[in-house]
Coordinates of C-alpha atoms in Angstrom, one line a residue:
A1 CA 30.4 30.3 -20.6
S2 CA 27.3 32.5 -20.5
S3 CA 25.4 30.2 -22.8
A4 CA 26.2 27.1 -20.7
A5 CA 25.2 28.9 -17.5
L6 CA 21.9 30.0 -19.1
F7 CA 21.2 26.5 -20.2
L8 CA 21.7 25.3 -16.6
L9 CA 19.4 27.9 -15.2
L10 CA 16.6 27.0 -17.7
L11 CA 16.9 23.2 -17.2
P12 CA 14.6 21.8 -14.5
Y13 CA 16.3 20.8 -11.3
S14 CA 15.0 17.3 -11.6
S15 CA 13.2 15.7 -14.5
V16 CA 11.0 13.6 -12.3
F17 CA 7.9 12.6 -14.2
G18 CA 6.9 9.8 -11.8
S19 CA 8.0 6.2 -11.7
R20 CA 5.9 3.1 -11.7
S21 CA 4.7 4.1 -8.3
D22 CA 5.8 7.0 -6.1
G23 CA 4.6 7.3 -2.6
S24 CA 4.2 5.9 0.9
L25 CA 2.0 6.2 3.9
L26 CA 3.5 8.1 6.9
L27 CA 2.2 7.3 10.4
D28 CA 3.3 9.5 13.3
G29 CA 3.3 6.9 16.1
L30 CA 2.6 9.7 18.6
Q31 CA 1.2 7.6 21.5
G32 CA 1.2 7.7 25.3
L33 CA 4.1 9.7 26.6
Y34 CA 5.4 10.2 23.1
A35 CA 2.4 12.3 22.2
P36 CA 2.8 16.1 22.6
T37 CA -0.9 16.6 23.4
Q38 CA -3.6 14.5 25.1
P39 CA -5.7 12.7 24.3
A40 CA -3.3 11.2 21.8
T41 CA -4.4 10.7 18.2
P42 CA -1.8 8.5 16.6
G43 CA -2.2 7.6 13.0
Y44 CA -3.4 4.3 11.6
V45 CA -5.8 2.9 8.9
F46 CA -9.0 1.1 9.7
V47 CA -9.8 -1.4 7.0
T48 CA -12.6 -3.9 8.0
P49 CA -14.4 -4.4 11.3
A50 CA -14.3 -7.7 13.3
R51 CA -17.3 -9.9 12.7
T52 CA -19.9 -10.3 15.4
T53 CA -21.6 -13.5 16.6
G54 CA -23.3 -15.4 13.8
M55 CA -21.5 -13.7 10.9
I56 CA -19.5 -15.6 8.4
P57 CA -15.7 -15.3 8.3
N58 CA -14.3 -12.0 7.1
W59 CA -12.4 -11.9 3.8
F60 CA -9.0 -11.7 5.5
E61 CA -9.7 -14.7 7.8
F62 CA -7.9 -17.2 5.5
T63 CA -8.9 -20.9 5.6
G64 CA -5.6 -22.1 4.2
A65 CA -2.2 -20.7 3.3
F66 CA -1.6 -16.9 3.1
T67 CA 1.2 -14.4 2.8
V68 CA 1.6 -10.9 4.2
Q69 CA 4.1 -8.8 2.2
G70 CA 5.2 -5.2 2.1
W71 CA 7.9 -2.5 2.6
M72 CA 8.3 -0.5 5.8
R73 CA 10.7 2.2 7.1
P74 CA 10.3 2.7 10.9
S75 CA 11.3 6.1 12.1
R76 CA 11.0 5.0 15.8
L77 CA 11.1 1.5 17.2
F78 CA 10.6 2.7 20.8
L79 CA 13.8 1.1 21.8
G80 CA 14.1 0.0 25.5
T81 CA 10.3 0.0 25.9
S82 CA 7.6 -2.8 25.8
I83 CA 5.6 -1.0 23.0
E84 CA 4.7 -3.4 20.2
T85 CA 3.4 -1.6 17.1
G86 CA 1.4 -3.0 14.3
I87 CA 2.2 -2.7 10.6
I88 CA -0.9 -4.8 9.7
S89 CA -2.8 -6.8 12.2
C90 CA -6.0 -8.6 13.0
L91 CA -4.4 -10.1 16.2
V92 CA -6.0 -10.8 19.5
S93 CA -3.3 -11.3 22.2
D94 CA -5.1 -11.1 25.5
K95 CA -2.6 -12.4 28.0
V96 CA -5.0 -12.0 30.9
L97 CA -7.9 -14.0 29.5
L98 CA -5.6 -16.2 27.5
R99 CA -7.4 -15.4 24.2
Y100 CA -5.4 -15.5 21.0
S101 CA -6.3 -15.3 17.4
G102 CA -5.4 -13.8 14.0
F103 CA -2.1 -12.8 12.4
G104 CA 0.0 -9.6 12.2
I105 CA 3.3 -8.0 11.3
T106 CA 4.5 -6.0 14.3
T107 CA 7.6 -4.2 15.5
T108 CA 9.3 -4.2 19.0
G109 CA 12.3 -2.5 20.5
M110 CA 12.7 -4.4 23.8
N111 CA 16.3 -4.8 25.0
F112 CA 17.2 -1.9 22.7
Q113 CA 17.0 -4.2 19.7
G114 CA 14.7 -3.5 16.9
L115 CA 12.7 -6.5 15.7
L116 CA 10.1 -7.2 13.0
N117 CA 7.7 -9.9 14.1
F118 CA 5.3 -12.2 12.2
R119 CA 2.6 -13.5 14.5
V120 CA 0.2 -16.3 13.5
T121 CA -2.3 -18.1 15.7
Y122 CA -2.9 -21.8 15.5
G123 CA -5.5 -23.0 17.9
A124 CA -4.6 -21.3 21.2
N125 CA -0.9 -21.0 20.3
Q126 CA 0.3 -17.7 18.8
G127 CA 3.6 -18.4 17.2
I128 CA 6.1 -15.7 16.5
V129 CA 9.1 -15.4 14.1
S130 CA 11.4 -12.3 14.4
G131 CA 14.2 -10.7 12.5
N132 CA 16.5 -7.7 13.2
I133 CA 15.6 -4.2 11.8
N134 CA 16.9 -0.7 12.1
E135 CA 15.3 2.7 12.3
N136 CA 15.2 4.9 9.2
Q137 CA 16.0 2.0 6.8
W138 CA 13.6 0.7 4.2
Q139 CA 13.0 -3.1 4.6
H140 CA 11.0 -5.6 2.5
F141 CA 9.3 -8.3 4.5
A142 CA 7.1 -11.3 3.8
G143 CA 5.4 -13.4 6.4
V144 CA 4.2 -16.8 5.0
F145 CA 1.8 -19.2 6.7
E146 CA 1.4 -22.8 5.4
P147 CA -1.2 -25.0 7.0
G148 CA 0.8 -28.2 6.5
G149 CA -0.9 -31.5 6.2
D150 CA -0.6 -33.6 3.0
S151 CA 0.6 -31.3 0.1
G152 CA -0.3 -28.2 2.0
S153 CA -4.0 -29.2 2.4
G154 CA -4.1 -28.6 6.1
T155 CA -5.4 -32.1 6.7
C156 CA -3.7 -35.5 6.9
A157 CA -4.7 -38.7 5.2
N158 CA -1.3 -40.2 5.4
A159 CA 0.8 -39.8 8.6
A160 CA 4.0 -40.5 6.7
T161 CA 3.6 -37.4 4.5
C162 CA 1.9 -35.2 7.0
V163 CA 3.7 -32.0 8.1
P164 CA 2.7 -29.5 10.7
A165 CA 1.6 -25.9 10.0
K166 CA 4.4 -23.4 10.0
A167 CA 5.1 -19.6 9.8
T168 CA 8.1 -18.3 7.9
L169 CA 9.5 -14.7 7.9
Y170 CA 11.6 -13.2 5.1
L171 CA 13.5 -9.9 5.5
G172 CA 14.7 -8.6 2.2
T173 CA 14.4 -11.8 0.3
T174 CA 16.1 -14.0 2.8
V175 CA 14.5 -16.4 5.4
V176 CA 15.3 -15.2 8.9
G177 CA 13.2 -17.7 10.8
T178 CA 10.5 -20.4 10.8
Y179 CA 8.1 -21.4 13.5
S180 CA 6.5 -24.9 13.4
F181 CA 3.2 -25.6 15.1
S182 CA 2.1 -28.8 16.8
G183 CA 0.0 -30.1 13.9
P184 CA -1.6 -29.3 10.6
G185 CA -4.5 -26.9 10.1
A186 CA -5.6 -23.4 9.3
A187 CA -4.9 -20.3 11.4
N188 CA -7.4 -19.5 14.1
F189 CA -9.4 -16.2 13.8
L190 CA -11.7 -16.5 16.8
P191 CA -12.3 -14.2 18.6
S192 CA -12.5 -12.0 15.5
Q193 CA -10.6 -8.8 15.4
H194 CA -10.6 -5.6 13.3
L195 CA -8.1 -5.5 10.4
T196 CA -6.0 -2.4 10.8
I197 CA -2.8 -0.9 9.2
G198 CA -0.3 0.8 11.5
K199 CA -2.0 -0.4 14.7
F200 CA -1.7 -3.4 17.0
N201 CA -4.8 -3.7 19.2
P202 CA -4.2 -6.9 21.3
V203 CA -7.4 -6.7 23.3
Q204 CA -10.6 -5.6 21.4
G205 CA -12.3 -2.8 23.2
A206 CA -9.2 -1.9 25.3
T207 CA -6.9 0.9 24.2
D208 CA -4.3 0.9 27.1
S209 CA -2.1 -1.6 25.3
D210 CA -2.5 -0.4 21.7
G211 CA 0.7 0.0 19.8
Y212 CA 1.0 2.4 16.8
F213 CA 3.6 2.1 14.1
A214 CA 5.9 5.2 13.6
G215 CA 7.2 5.4 10.1
Q216 CA 6.4 4.7 6.5
I217 CA 4.6 1.8 4.8
A218 CA 4.4 1.1 1.1
E219 CA 3.2 -1.6 -1.3
L220 CA 1.5 -3.7 1.3
R221 CA -0.2 -6.9 0.1
L222 CA -2.1 -9.9 1.3
W223 CA -2.0 -13.2 -0.7
S224 CA -4.3 -16.1 -0.2
R225 CA -1.5 -18.5 -0.9
A226 CA 2.0 -19.2 0.4
L227 CA 4.6 -17.4 -1.7
S228 CA 7.7 -19.6 -2.4
A229 CA 11.2 -18.3 -2.0
A230 CA 11.4 -17.6 -5.7
D231 CA 8.0 -15.8 -5.5
V232 CA 9.3 -13.6 -2.7
L233 CA 12.5 -12.8 -4.6
Y234 CA 10.6 -11.7 -7.7
S235 CA 7.5 -10.1 -6.2
A236 CA 9.6 -7.9 -3.8
Y237 CA 10.2 -5.5 -6.7
A238 CA 7.3 -6.4 -9.0
L239 CA 4.0 -4.7 -9.6
Y240 CA 0.8 -6.3 -10.9
S241 CA -2.3 -5.4 -12.7
L242 CA -5.7 -6.1 -11.1
D243 CA -6.4 -8.9 -13.4
Q244 CA -3.1 -10.6 -12.8
A245 CA -3.4 -10.0 -9.1
R246 CA -6.6 -11.9 -9.0
T247 CA -5.1 -14.8 -11.1
L248 CA -2.2 -15.1 -8.7
L249 CA -4.5 -15.0 -5.7
M250 CA -3.4 -11.6 -4.4
Q251 CA -6.2 -10.9 -1.9
A252 CA -5.4 -7.2 -1.3
R253 CA -3.0 -4.5 -2.2
W254 CA -2.3 -1.1 -0.7
P255 CA 0.2 0.7 -2.9
M256 CA 0.1 4.0 -0.9
D257 CA 0.9 6.0 -4.1
Q258 CA 0.1 9.1 -6.0
N259 CA -2.0 7.9 -8.9
Q260 CA -4.4 9.2 -11.5
C261 CA -7.6 8.0 -10.1
T262 CA -10.1 6.3 -12.4
P263 CA -13.0 4.0 -11.5
Q264 CA -10.7 1.0 -12.2
V265 CA -7.8 2.3 -10.0
C266 CA -9.3 4.2 -7.1
R267 CA -12.1 1.8 -6.4
A268 CA -14.7 2.4 -3.8
T269 CA -17.3 0.0 -5.1
N270 CA -18.0 -1.5 -1.6
Q271 CA -19.6 1.9 -0.8
Q272 CA -21.5 2.2 -4.1
W273 CA -25.1 1.0 -4.1
K274 CA -26.8 1.0 -7.5
L275 CA -30.5 1.0 -7.7
S276 CA -32.2 -1.9 -9.4
G277 CA -35.9 -1.7 -9.1
S278 CA -36.4 -1.2 -5.4
S279 CA -33.1 -3.0 -4.5
F280 CA -29.6 -1.7 -4.0
I281 CA -26.8 -3.8 -5.6
V282 CA -23.3 -3.3 -4.1
G283 CA -20.9 -2.3 -6.8
S284 CA -18.1 -4.8 -5.9
S285 CA -20.3 -7.8 -6.5
S286 CA -20.3 -9.9 -9.6
V287 CA -22.5 -8.8 -12.5
T288 CA -23.6 -12.5 -12.9
A289 CA -24.2 -13.0 -9.2
P290 CA -25.2 -9.6 -7.8
K291 CA -25.4 -9.0 -4.0
C292 CA -28.1 -6.7 -2.5
L293 CA -28.5 -4.7 0.6
S294 CA -30.5 -7.1 2.8
V295 CA -31.8 -7.6 6.3
A296 CA -29.7 -10.4 8.0
V297 CA -32.0 -13.4 7.5
D298 CA -30.2 -16.6 8.5
N299 CA -31.8 -18.8 5.9
Y300 CA -33.1 -16.2 3.5
N301 CA -36.7 -17.3 4.0
A302 CA -39.2 -14.4 3.8
R303 CA -40.0 -13.1 7.3
Q304 CA -40.9 -9.9 9.0
S305 CA -37.9 -7.7 9.6
A306 CA -37.6 -6.7 13.2
T307 CA -36.0 -3.9 15.1
G308 CA -32.4 -4.7 16.2
M309 CA -31.6 -6.9 13.3
V310 CA -28.3 -6.2 11.5
I311 CA -27.9 -5.6 7.8
N312 CA -25.8 -7.6 5.4
L313 CA -25.6 -8.7 1.7
G314 CA -27.8 -11.3 0.1
P315 CA -28.2 -12.8 -3.4
C316 CA -30.5 -10.6 -5.4
G317 CA -31.7 -13.2 -7.8
T318 CA -34.5 -12.8 -10.3
D319 CA -37.2 -12.7 -7.7
T320 CA -35.8 -10.4 -5.1
P321 CA -37.4 -11.0 -1.7
D322 CA -39.0 -8.2 0.3
Y323 CA -36.2 -8.0 2.9
M324 CA -33.9 -7.1 0.0
R325 CA -36.2 -4.4 -1.4
W326 CA -36.4 -1.0 0.2
I327 CA -38.9 1.8 0.4
R328 CA -37.3 5.3 0.3
F329 CA -39.2 8.0 2.0
T330 CA -38.8 11.5 0.7
W331 CA -37.8 12.7 4.2
G332 CA -34.9 10.3 4.5
P333 CA -35.6 6.9 6.0
L334 CA -35.1 3.5 4.3
Q335 CA -37.5 0.7 5.2
P336 CA -37.4 -2.9 4.2
A337 CA -40.5 -3.8 2.1
D338 CA -41.4 -6.6 4.6
A339 CA -41.2 -4.3 7.6
A340 CA -44.0 -2.2 8.9
K341 CA -42.1 -0.4 11.7
S342 CA -38.4 -0.9 11.1
C343 CA -36.0 1.4 9.3
L344 CA -32.3 1.4 8.5
A345 CA -30.2 3.1 11.1
A346 CA -26.6 3.9 12.1
P347 CA -25.6 4.4 15.8
A348 CA -25.8 8.1 16.5
T349 CA -22.1 8.0 17.7
A350 CA -21.1 5.5 14.9
T351 CA -17.4 4.9 14.3
D352 CA -15.9 3.0 11.4
S353 CA -16.5 -0.3 13.2
S354 CA -20.2 0.2 13.8
Y355 CA -22.7 -2.0 12.0
A356 CA -25.9 -0.7 10.4
Y357 CA -29.0 -2.2 11.9
L358 CA -32.8 -1.8 12.0
A359 CA -34.4 0.6 14.4
D360 CA -38.0 1.8 15.0
C361 CA -39.3 3.9 12.2
P362 CA -40.5 7.5 12.9
S363 CA -44.2 8.0 12.6
S364 CA -43.8 11.2 10.5
A365 CA -41.2 13.5 9.0
T366 CA -41.5 15.8 12.1
S367 CA -40.4 13.0 14.5
V368 CA -37.5 11.5 12.4
T369 CA -34.0 11.6 13.9
N370 CA -30.8 12.0 11.9
D371 CA -29.6 8.5 12.6
L372 CA -32.5 7.3 10.5
V373 CA -32.0 9.8 7.6
W374 CA -30.0 8.7 4.6
T375 CA -28.9 10.9 1.7
Y376 CA -28.3 9.0 -1.6
N377 CA -25.7 10.6 -3.8
E378 CA -27.0 10.0 -7.3
A379 CA -23.5 10.7 -8.8
T380 CA -21.4 8.5 -6.6
F381 CA -24.1 5.9 -5.5
Q382 CA -23.2 6.4 -1.9
F383 CA -25.6 6.3 1.1
I384 CA -24.6 9.0 3.6
N385 CA -26.0 8.9 7.1
N386 CA -27.1 12.4 8.3
A387 CA -26.2 11.9 11.9
T388 CA -22.6 10.8 11.4
G389 CA -21.7 11.8 7.8
L390 CA -20.4 8.2 7.4
C391 CA -21.2 6.0 4.4
L392 CA -22.9 2.6 4.2
T393 CA -20.1 0.1 3.5
A394 CA -20.0 -3.6 2.6
A395 CA -17.3 -5.7 4.3
G396 CA -17.1 -8.0 1.3
N397 CA -18.8 -8.9 -1.9
F398 CA -20.2 -12.3 -0.8
N399 CA -23.5 -13.5 0.7
R400 CA -23.9 -12.4 4.4
A401 CA -21.0 -10.0 4.2
A402 CA -21.6 -7.4 7.0
V403 CA -22.6 -3.8 6.2
Y404 CA -21.0 -1.2 8.5
M405 CA -20.3 2.6 8.7
A406 CA -17.1 4.1 7.3
P407 CA -15.9 7.5 6.2
C408 CA -17.0 8.2 2.6
Y409 CA -14.3 7.4 0.1
D410 CA -13.3 10.0 -2.5
V411 CA -14.4 8.5 -5.8
T412 CA -13.8 11.6 -8.0
S413 CA -11.2 11.4 -10.8
G414 CA -7.9 13.2 -10.6
T415 CA -4.3 12.8 -9.3
K416 CA -4.4 12.0 -5.6
P417 CA -2.9 9.6 -3.0
T418 CA -4.3 6.1 -3.3
L419 CA -4.5 4.2 -0.1
A420 CA -5.6 1.0 -1.6
V421 CA -6.8 -1.0 -4.5
E422 CA -8.2 -3.9 -2.5
V423 CA -8.2 -6.6 -5.2
M424 CA -10.8 -9.0 -4.2
N425 CA -13.3 -6.8 -2.2
E426 CA -12.3 -3.4 -3.6
Q427 CA -12.2 -1.7 -0.2
H428 CA -9.8 1.1 0.7
G429 CA -9.7 1.6 4.4
T430 CA -9.8 5.0 6.1
L431 CA -7.1 7.2 7.5
R432 CA -7.3 8.0 11.2
G433 CA -5.3 10.4 13.4
G434 CA -1.7 11.4 12.5
S435 CA -1.5 9.7 9.1
S436 CA -0.6 11.3 5.7
F437 CA 0.9 10.5 2.3
L438 CA 4.4 11.3 1.1
N439 CA 5.4 11.6 -2.6
L440 CA 8.5 12.2 -4.6
S441 CA 8.9 15.7 -3.3
D442 CA 9.9 14.2 0.1
S443 CA 13.5 12.8 0.2
T444 CA 12.6 9.6 2.1
C445 CA 9.2 9.1 0.4
C446 CA 9.7 5.9 -1.4
A447 CA 10.6 2.3 -0.9
P448 CA 13.2 0.8 -3.3
I449 CA 10.4 -0.7 -5.3
D450 CA 9.2 2.8 -6.0
Q451 CA 12.3 4.9 -6.4
S452 CA 13.8 6.4 -9.5
P453 CA 17.4 5.6 -10.5
K454 CA 20.3 7.5 -9.0
I455 CA 23.7 8.7 -10.4
S456 CA 26.0 7.3 -7.7
K457 CA 29.5 8.4 -8.7
I458 CA 31.4 10.5 -11.2
A459 CA 35.0 9.4 -11.5
T460 CA 36.0 8.9 -7.8
V461 CA 33.5 11.4 -6.4
D462 CA 30.4 10.0 -4.7
I463 CA 27.1 11.8 -5.4
V464 CA 25.5 12.5 -2.1
T465 CA 23.2 15.4 -2.9
D466 CA 20.6 16.0 -5.6
G467 CA 21.9 18.4 -8.3
Q468 CA 25.5 17.9 -7.1
I469 CA 28.3 19.7 -9.1
V470 CA 31.5 17.7 -9.4
P471 CA 34.7 19.6 -10.3
A472 CA 37.2 18.3 -12.8
S473 CA 40.3 19.6 -14.6
A474 CA 41.3 19.4 -18.2
T475 CA 44.1 20.6 -20.5
V476 CA 43.8 21.8 -24.0
N477 CA 44.4 19.0 -26.6
V478 CA 44.6 16.4 -23.8
P479 CA 41.7 13.9 -23.6
L480 CA 39.6 13.9 -20.4
V481 CA 38.1 10.5 -19.6
V482 CA 35.6 10.1 -16.8
D483 CA 33.3 7.2 -15.8
V484 CA 29.8 7.9 -14.6
Y485 CA 28.0 5.3 -12.4
A486 CA 24.2 4.8 -11.9
Y487 CA 21.9 2.3 -10.4
D488 CA 18.2 1.6 -9.5
L489 CA 17.2 0.2 -6.1
N490 CA 14.4 -1.7 -7.9
Q491 CA 16.3 -4.7 -9.0
N492 CA 13.9 -5.5 -11.8
D493 CA 14.6 -2.3 -13.6
G494 CA 17.3 -1.4 -16.1
V495 CA 19.1 1.9 -16.1
V496 CA 20.1 4.2 -19.0
L497 CA 22.5 7.2 -18.6
L498 CA 22.2 10.4 -20.8
L499 CA 24.6 13.2 -21.5
L500 CA 22.0 15.9 -21.6
F501 CA 24.3 18.8 -22.2
P502 CA 27.9 18.2 -23.6
P503 CA 30.7 20.7 -23.2
S504 CA 31.0 20.7 -27.0
S505 CA 29.6 18.7 -29.8
D506 CA 32.6 16.3 -30.1
A507 CA 32.2 14.9 -26.6
T508 CA 31.3 11.2 -26.4
F509 CA 29.3 9.2 -23.8
V510 CA 29.0 5.4 -24.2
K511 CA 28.1 2.5 -22.0
R512 CA 31.1 0.4 -20.9
T513 CA 30.6 -3.1 -22.3
D514 CA 32.9 -4.7 -19.7
V515 CA 30.2 -4.0 -17.0
V516 CA 27.6 -6.7 -17.7
G517 CA 23.9 -6.1 -17.2
Q518 CA 21.6 -3.1 -17.1
N519 CA 21.5 -2.3 -13.4
P520 CA 24.0 -1.0 -12.2
V521 CA 25.6 0.6 -15.2
V522 CA 28.8 2.5 -16.0
Y523 CA 29.1 5.0 -18.9
R524 CA 32.4 6.6 -20.1
F525 CA 32.5 10.3 -20.8
S526 CA 35.3 11.4 -23.1
W527 CA 36.2 15.0 -24.2
T528 CA 39.2 16.8 -25.6
P529 CA 39.1 20.6 -25.4
K530 CA 40.5 22.0 -28.6
Y531 CA 41.1 25.4 -29.9
T532 CA 39.1 24.4 -33.0
T533 CA 35.9 23.9 -31.2
E534 CA 33.7 26.2 -29.1
W535 CA 33.5 25.6 -25.4
S536 CA 33.2 27.6 -22.2
N537 CA 35.6 27.7 -19.2
P538 CA 34.6 26.1 -17.0
A539 CA 32.8 23.8 -19.4
L540 CA 29.7 21.9 -18.2
A541 CA 28.7 18.3 -18.8
I542 CA 25.2 17.5 -17.4
F543 CA 24.1 13.9 -16.8
E544 CA 20.7 12.3 -16.1
A545 CA 19.7 8.7 -15.5
Y546 CA 16.3 7.1 -16.3
D547 CA 15.0 3.6 -15.6
L548 CA 13.8 0.9 -17.9
P549 CA 10.9 -0.2 -15.6
V550 CA 9.8 -3.7 -16.1
N551 CA 6.0 -4.0 -16.7
E552 CA 5.7 -7.4 -15.2
F553 CA 2.0 -7.8 -16.1
D554 CA 2.3 -6.5 -19.7
P555 CA 5.8 -6.6 -21.3
T556 CA 4.4 -5.0 -24.5
N557 CA 3.3 -1.8 -22.6
P558 CA 6.3 0.0 -21.1
A559 CA 5.8 1.2 -17.6
Q560 CA 6.2 4.8 -16.7
R561 CA 9.8 5.9 -16.4
G562 CA 11.5 7.6 -13.5
F563 CA 14.3 10.1 -13.8
S564 CA 17.2 10.9 -11.6
P565 CA 18.1 14.5 -10.5
L566 CA 20.6 16.2 -12.8
T567 CA 24.3 15.9 -12.0
T568 CA 26.9 18.3 -13.4
L569 CA 30.6 17.9 -14.2
S570 CA 32.2 21.3 -14.1
I571 CA 35.5 21.2 -16.1
A572 CA 38.1 23.9 -15.6
T573 CA 40.4 23.8 -18.6
V574 CA 44.1 24.8 -18.4
T575 CA 45.2 26.7 -21.6
P576 CA 48.9 26.8 -22.4
P577 CA 50.3 30.3 -23.0
T578 CA 50.3 31.5 -26.6
L579 CA 53.6 32.6 -28.1
V580 CA 53.5 36.0 -29.7
F581 CA 56.1 36.9 -32.4

């Protein structure tokens, strides 16, 4: 008995080495009267600012079909109130001025009924599709917009085959509703709105109607195509490489995981400006078509840069124009080569929605103000503004993409939470207020796509706690037969059960062949306590499950396994009395 007990003490409580992904973003939702202190600072993520007049559409302002997909677990739906919270949103819903635009996934709790809503704007009409949800339950969702027209083109050449635009909402992998618009065409994104995660800001510039999501979000994605029903069924539990994501038109992915950061995984290239001559090339742009920090010149004809002009990206080319070449003064300012009196500036009270612009240059180092002083980090290639501590950030990797201020991304290597691997533009987004990451050490950390397998039952006893010990009885020379059950919530994964520590060497543990498939599985444990073998009383049988994670993007390279907590069968053996002559 002592040797078995010692083994149990030395064995780790749970052999969790990390599964394919293993985390979520937690947002506190502490807003209005629900906030313990004022002013309230509820959590959300700022991703990309709205475009201003004259700017080209933002990367998330789709001109055709798109899909919003992810996992969420609301901790509070504010039941019985009018609070509408945002999971991801670029919506304008100004009921006073009748201004509507954008799309979003939101939650509401009016009439004491929790709803998840997919809102999309077509013209001046903001359609909505809703489905029932509950607090403290993980739920997969997908909102799909199709522009209609002929063969999904959004335009109609043949009235007989023309169909209107529509929005479809999936909960789990089942369609719960569809909204058909009055005609074909793309979604409307004017007036432009910031893209945020965890926040619904219906009126830009007004905060009295903001709604902040309370709960967890994981594996959030944007696709620049309409996922089919089969796509939704498969992708709900699938992960993708960056290369495959691009091929399949995934526009953005926010895994919310604990990952080993590398330059390929934890990308921050839209904040990295690599010096080429006297120009600065944004790291997210193509090597064959680099984009440079530029004064916003409408037609890219050489002209004198002027105070007040905004900054964007331009095509560097082989003969870079002066408004894409910069003079760096040793005392901090950056000046376009074609400007005699204008220097790069950030608003002194800049937030992560403030654009960089040109301001009057100081006449000397003694008269320079910090909003005009930039520190260039030679190791990370980031431009940091001295007044705000924020970094110069590109809103995309295309011509005329805006350049704005954002908190500096951590680009150092190491294991850390990963907010985003934004596939097409390689942006992250920045955490605000009451937001944090959960990982496997938290019992509710992970969506089913991320979770490790579980041992669910031994014989007739349900396993409800990690490390649970299940009692059993045996008799010497009488076989004990017990079934052990396990499953993985990720439906793409297989499951294997192990007998880590047998009560004696003659115990057997085999998969039941009458239970078809690899998830869920049932294994049969058989053991006969004998006087001729050594065993303790009580004897211990210790089980563990691990998954066979599908590597959807590279079947030849097994994905990282996840392990269940250990579960123990404690066997008390009845020994018949021994006759003494």
